[in-house]
Every structure is written in structure tokens, then in C-alpha cells.
PDB file of C-alpha atoms in Angstrom:
ATOM      1  CA  MET H   1     108.053 102.457 111.767  1.00 88.00           C
ATOM      2  CA  LYS H   2     106.759 103.325 115.132  1.00 93.00           C
ATOM      3  CA  ILE H   3     102.564 102.335 115.555  1.00 95.00           C
ATOM      4  CA  GLU H   4     100.734 104.225 118.491  1.00 96.00           C
ATOM      5  CA  ARG H   5      97.544 103.384 119.807  1.00 97.00           C
ATOM      6  CA  CYS H   6      94.668 105.817 120.984  1.00 97.00           C
ATOM      7  CA  VAL H   7      91.120 106.267 121.920  1.00 98.00           C
ATOM      8  CA  LYS H   8      89.250 109.135 119.811  1.00 97.00           C
ATOM      9  CA  GLU H   9      85.621 109.789 120.740  1.00 97.00           C
ATOM     10  CA  SER H  10      82.953 110.064 117.542  1.00 97.00           C
ATOM     11  CA  PHE H  11      83.722 113.240 116.058  1.00 97.00           C
ATOM     12  CA  VAL H  12      81.985 116.338 113.424  1.00 98.00           C
ATOM     13  CA  VAL H  13      84.199 116.508 110.243  1.00 98.00           C
ATOM     14  CA  ILE H  14      83.205 118.917 107.498  1.00 98.00           C
ATOM     15  CA  GLY H  15      84.783 118.984 103.790  1.00 98.00           C
ATOM     16  CA  LYS H  16      84.395 118.346 100.531  1.00 98.00           C
ATOM     17  CA  GLU H  17      82.790 114.982 100.185  1.00 98.00           C
ATOM     18  CA  GLY H  18      83.875 112.832  96.504  1.00 97.00           C
ATOM     19  CA  SER H  19      84.447 108.933  95.514  1.00 96.00           C
ATOM     20  CA  THR H  20      86.020 106.847  93.957  1.00 94.00           C
ATOM     21  CA  LYS H  21      83.627 106.900  91.844  1.00 94.00           C
ATOM     22  CA  ASP H  22      85.095 110.371  90.255  1.00 96.00           C
ATOM     23  CA  GLY H  23      87.917 108.861  88.472  1.00 92.00           C
ATOM     24  CA  ALA H  24      92.235 109.485  89.268  1.00 92.00           C
ATOM     25  CA  GLY H  25      92.631 112.319  91.037  1.00 94.00           C
ATOM     26  CA  PHE H  26      89.525 113.181  92.232  1.00 96.00           C
ATOM     27  CA  ILE H  27      91.124 113.497  96.265  1.00 95.00           C
ATOM     28  CA  GLN H  28      93.778 116.597  95.540  1.00 95.00           C
ATOM     29  CA  LYS H  29      90.553 118.245  93.613  1.00 96.00           C
ATOM     30  CA  LEU H  30      88.297 117.634  97.236  1.00 96.00           C
ATOM     31  CA  TRP H  31      91.800 119.394  98.721  1.00 96.00           C
ATOM     32  CA  ASP H  32      92.480 121.587  96.284  1.00 97.00           C
ATOM     33  CA  ASP H  33      87.862 123.038  96.241  1.00 97.00           C
ATOM     34  CA  ALA H  34      88.476 122.724 100.280  1.00 97.00           C
ATOM     35  CA  ASN H  35      90.919 124.791 100.752  1.00 95.00           C
ATOM     36  CA  SER H  36      90.232 127.235  98.667  1.00 97.00           C
ATOM     37  CA  HIS H  37      87.064 127.733 100.334  1.00 97.00           C
ATOM     38  CA  PHE H  38      87.989 127.368 103.882  1.00 95.00           C
ATOM     39  CA  GLY H  39      86.720 130.960 105.180  1.00 95.00           C
ATOM     40  CA  GLU H  40      83.715 129.574 104.729  1.00 96.00           C
ATOM     41  CA  VAL H  41      84.041 126.468 107.963  1.00 96.00           C
ATOM     42  CA  GLN H  42      87.330 128.245 109.764  1.00 94.00           C
ATOM     43  CA  HIS H  43      84.430 129.715 112.568  1.00 94.00           C
ATOM     44  CA  LEU H  44      83.293 126.081 112.488  1.00 96.00           C
ATOM     45  CA  ALA H  45      86.747 124.082 113.439  1.00 96.00           C
ATOM     46  CA  LYS H  46      87.606 123.027 116.409  1.00 95.00           C
ATOM     47  CA  LYS H  47      90.566 124.491 118.317  1.00 93.00           C
ATOM     48  CA  ASP H  48      92.937 123.341 120.843  1.00 88.00           C
ATOM     49  CA  GLU H  49      94.139 125.225 123.690  1.00 89.00           C
ATOM     50  CA  ASP H  50      96.409 127.535 122.064  1.00 88.00           C
ATOM     51  CA  GLY H  51      93.406 128.812 119.675  1.00 89.00           C
ATOM     52  CA  ASN H  52      95.282 127.031 116.380  1.00 89.00           C
ATOM     53  CA  ILE H  53      92.931 124.118 114.606  1.00 93.00           C
ATOM     54  CA  SER H  54      92.446 120.382 116.715  1.00 92.00           C
ATOM     55  CA  GLY H  55      92.762 118.293 113.019  1.00 93.00           C
ATOM     56  CA  ILE H  56      92.420 118.297 109.446  1.00 97.00           C
ATOM     57  CA  TRP H  57      91.029 115.162 108.391  1.00 98.00           C
ATOM     58  CA  GLY H  58      90.454 112.863 104.767  1.00 97.00           C
ATOM     59  CA  ALA H  59      87.836 110.628 106.927  1.00 97.00           C
ATOM     60  CA  MET H  60      86.910 107.722 105.154  1.00 96.00           C
ATOM     61  CA  THR H  61      84.263 105.586 104.355  1.00 96.00           C
ATOM     62  CA  ASP H  62      82.471 102.572 102.836  1.00 96.00           C
ATOM     63  CA  PHE H  63      79.392 103.355 100.522  1.00 96.00           C
ATOM     64  CA  SER H  64      76.722 102.331 102.799  1.00 96.00           C
ATOM     65  CA  ARG H  65      78.294 105.244 105.374  1.00 96.00           C
ATOM     66  CA  SER H  66      78.401 103.104 107.926  1.00 95.00           C
ATOM     67  CA  PHE H  67      82.421 104.091 108.671  1.00 96.00           C
ATOM     68  CA  ARG H  68      83.553 100.213 107.361  1.00 94.00           C
ATOM     69  CA  PRO H  69      87.431  99.847 105.502  1.00 91.00           C
ATOM     70  CA  TRP H  70      86.436 100.823 101.815  1.00 91.00           C
ATOM     71  CA  GLU H  71      85.894  97.621  99.444  1.00 88.00           C
ATOM     72  CA  ASN H  72      89.143  96.067  98.845  1.00 84.00           C
ATOM     73  CA  PHE H  73      90.556  99.465 100.061  1.00 81.00           C
ATOM     74  CA  SER H  74      90.288 101.037  96.061  1.00 87.00           C
ATOM     75  CA  ASP H  75      86.455 101.891  96.878  1.00 93.00           C
ATOM     76  CA  GLY H  76      84.240 104.570  98.811  1.00 96.00           C
ATOM     77  CA  LEU H  77      83.519 108.103  99.716  1.00 97.00           C
ATOM     78  CA  TYR H  78      85.959 110.534 101.415  1.00 97.00           C
ATOM     79  CA  LEU H  79      85.527 113.502 103.050  1.00 98.00           C
ATOM     80  CA  ALA H  80      88.223 116.393 103.088  1.00 98.00           C
ATOM     81  CA  GLY H  81      87.847 118.569 105.525  1.00 97.00           C
ATOM     82  CA  VAL H  82      88.218 119.372 108.763  1.00 98.00           C
ATOM     83  CA  GLU H  83      87.532 119.259 112.534  1.00 97.00           C
ATOM     84  CA  CYS H  84      84.645 121.122 114.155  1.00 97.00           C
ATOM     85  CA  SER H  85      82.166 121.540 117.737  1.00 92.00           C
ATOM     86  CA  ASP H  86      80.400 118.369 117.628  1.00 93.00           C
ATOM     87  CA  ASP H  87      76.741 121.184 116.810  1.00 95.00           C
ATOM     88  CA  ALA H  88      78.226 122.827 113.827  1.00 96.00           C
ATOM     89  CA  GLU H  89      75.686 122.568 110.609  1.00 96.00           C
ATOM     90  CA  ALA H  90      77.614 122.610 106.834  1.00 97.00           C
ATOM     91  CA  PRO H  91      77.469 126.158 105.115  1.00 96.00           C
ATOM     92  CA  ASP H  92      75.947 124.835 101.745  1.00 96.00           C
ATOM     93  CA  GLY H  93      78.393 123.043  99.561  1.00 96.00           C
ATOM     94  CA  TRP H  94      80.464 121.133 102.717  1.00 98.00           C
ATOM     95  CA  THR H  95      79.014 117.491 104.336  1.00 98.00           C
ATOM     96  CA  LYS H  96      79.611 116.977 107.921  1.00 98.00           C
ATOM     97  CA  TRP H  97      80.026 113.672 109.132  1.00 98.00           C
ATOM     98  CA  VAL H  98      79.968 111.882 112.475  1.00 97.00           C
ATOM     99  CA  VAL H  99      82.492 109.686 113.096  1.00 97.00           C
ATOM    100  CA  PRO H 100      82.386 106.969 115.437  1.00 97.00           C
ATOM    101  CA  GLY H 101      84.248 106.788 118.299  1.00 97.00           C
ATOM    102  CA  TYR H 102      86.736 104.076 118.222  1.00 98.00           C
ATOM    103  CA  GLU H 103      90.415 102.785 119.391  1.00 98.00           C
ATOM    104  CA  TYR H 104      92.641 103.413 116.494  1.00 98.00           C
ATOM    105  CA  ILE H 105      95.912 102.629 115.893  1.00 97.00           C
ATOM    106  CA  TYR H 106      98.200 104.905 114.489  1.00 97.00           C
ATOM    107  CA  ALA H 107     101.085 105.435 112.153  1.00 96.00           C
ATOM    108  CA  GLU H 108     102.835 108.855 110.585  1.00 95.00           C
ATOM    109  CA  ARG H 109     102.290 108.246 107.105  1.00 93.00           C
ATOM    110  CA  GLU H 110     106.530 108.428 105.757  1.00 89.00           C
ATOM    111  CA  ASN H 111     105.777 106.811 101.981  1.00 87.00           C
ATOM    112  CA  ASP H 112     103.516 104.988  99.763  1.00 86.00           C
ATOM    113  CA  SER H 113     104.715 101.760 101.733  1.00 89.00           C
ATOM    114  CA  SER H 114     102.632 103.192 104.991  1.00 92.00           C
ATOM    115  CA  PHE H 115      99.249 102.345 105.022  1.00 93.00           C
ATOM    116  CA  PRO H 116     100.636  97.753 103.641  1.00 94.00           C
ATOM    117  CA  GLU H 117     103.350  98.083 105.911  1.00 95.00           C
ATOM    118  CA  VAL H 118     100.137  99.175 108.732  1.00 96.00           C
ATOM    119  CA  ILE H 119      98.276  95.906 107.601  1.00 95.00           C
ATOM    120  CA  LYS H 120     100.796  93.514 108.026  1.00 95.00           C
ATOM    121  CA  TYR H 121     101.552  94.694 111.205  1.00 96.00           C
ATOM    122  CA  LEU H 122      97.682  94.634 111.518  1.00 96.00           C
ATOM    123  CA  GLU H 123      97.399  90.798 110.430  1.00 96.00           C
ATOM    124  CA  GLU H 124     100.235  89.343 111.659  1.00 96.00           C
ATOM    125  CA  ASN H 125      99.116  90.443 115.937  1.00 97.00           C
ATOM    126  CA  ASN H 126      96.202  89.912 114.476  1.00 97.00           C
ATOM    127  CA  ILE H 127      94.394  92.825 115.059  1.00 97.00           C
ATOM    128  CA  PRO H 128      91.494  93.377 113.252  1.00 95.00           C
ATOM    129  CA  LEU H 129      90.353  96.381 111.404  1.00 96.00           C
ATOM    130  CA  VAL H 130      87.227  97.558 112.291  1.00 96.00           C
ATOM    131  CA  GLY H 131      86.263 100.870 110.012  1.00 95.00           C
ATOM    132  CA  ALA H 132      87.256 102.579 107.740  1.00 96.00           C
ATOM    133  CA  VAL H 133      90.978 104.117 107.611  1.00 96.00           C
ATOM    134  CA  HIS H 134      91.475 107.828 107.954  1.00 97.00           C
ATOM    135  CA  ASP H 135      94.029 110.596 107.417  1.00 96.00           C
ATOM    136  CA  PHE H 136      94.628 112.904 109.817  1.00 97.00           C
ATOM    137  CA  THR H 137      96.868 116.096 109.662  1.00 95.00           C
ATOM    138  CA  CYS H 138      98.385 118.023 113.087  1.00 92.00           C
ATOM    139  CA  PRO H 139      97.941 121.769 112.512  1.00 90.00           C
ATOM    140  CA  ARG H 140     100.986 122.292 114.828  1.00 88.00           C
ATOM    141  CA  THR H 141     103.167 119.863 113.008  1.00 91.00           C
ATOM    142  CA  GLY H 142     102.269 119.705 109.205  1.00 92.00           C
ATOM    143  CA  LYS H 143     102.510 115.651 109.457  1.00 94.00           C
ATOM    144  CA  GLY H 144      99.630 113.256 108.215  1.00 96.00           C
ATOM    145  CA  TYR H 145      99.289 109.964 110.090  1.00 97.00           C
ATOM    146  CA  MET H 146      96.761 107.149 109.289  1.00 97.00           C
ATOM    147  CA  TYR H 147      94.146 106.307 111.905  1.00 98.00           C
ATOM    148  CA  PHE H 148      93.660 102.802 111.442  1.00 97.00           C
ATOM    149  CA  PRO H 149      89.986 101.734 113.527  1.00 98.00           C
ATOM    150  CA  ILE H 150      90.577  98.451 114.995  1.00 97.00           C
ATOM    151  CA  ARG H 151      87.706  98.793 118.554  1.00 97.00           C
ATOM    152  CA  LYS H 152      83.911 100.562 118.219  1.00 96.00           C
ATOM    153  CA  LEU H 153      83.511 102.706 121.642  1.00 95.00           C
TER     154      LEU H 153
END
């Protein structure tokens, strides 16, 4: 598994919000809802220099909404959405999160063991996890990544 580092300034995600308290399969239900109503937020999506959507995010936070890791990596809030311009406002039925800026370690999501492998890497290298892990899908390649915040900006 290839593990890389990057710095990402604070950014906005507008999406469909849910909670682990919503039961099994809640994340897939959020994505189904977000995808079936994407036209409502498509015009707000941040674009790259070629006009492509910049990023699709599965942003996460603890229940205090302070972007700390999920409790026991199993309880928290999830936002299935798209990266938007900073001044974008969420339409009715959508939620806007402003994700703080962090230095991240990130890795491609290869399989179900990717998350524990990166957590093990952080522990073995004495690198603290300082925030909630986010899922990122690159719209150009369709590849999925996990972003592990290791330093708040």
C-alpha cells in the first residue's frame, strides 16, 4: 500500500448527512440520496482547471461536530457530498460542512483492510491521528482514497 502526505486547506462539502445511529447501511443510503438528487447541488461544485468536479467526499466527524475521530472508529456523523466553493449555501435538504485544514496521510482504498493498515502505520511511526478520517473519490479516475488528518493547520 502506497501511503502519501499532503496539505489541504479548509474546504466546504455540501451533502446528505447521517449518523451511525441511523443503523446498518446508512452510508450507502446517504450516497443513494445524494446521487439521485445531485442536480440540486451540481452548480455549486468546485471545479478544476479543466471544468471537472474537484472532489467527492465522504466527510466524517464525531458527534460534537468538532471533526475529531469517530468514537471507537465506529460512532459518528457522515456527510456524503461534493466539494463546493466556500461561499456556497446548502439547498433545502442538504447540509454544509466546513472541514478544517489539515496535513493528511492518505492512501488508496484497496480493500477492507486498508483502514486498519493505515492506522497500524500511524501507530508504528508514532504519528497521531488528530481528526476524523475522510473518504475521497477522485472524479477523474474514480479511485477512492482515505484521508487521515495528522496535523491541524
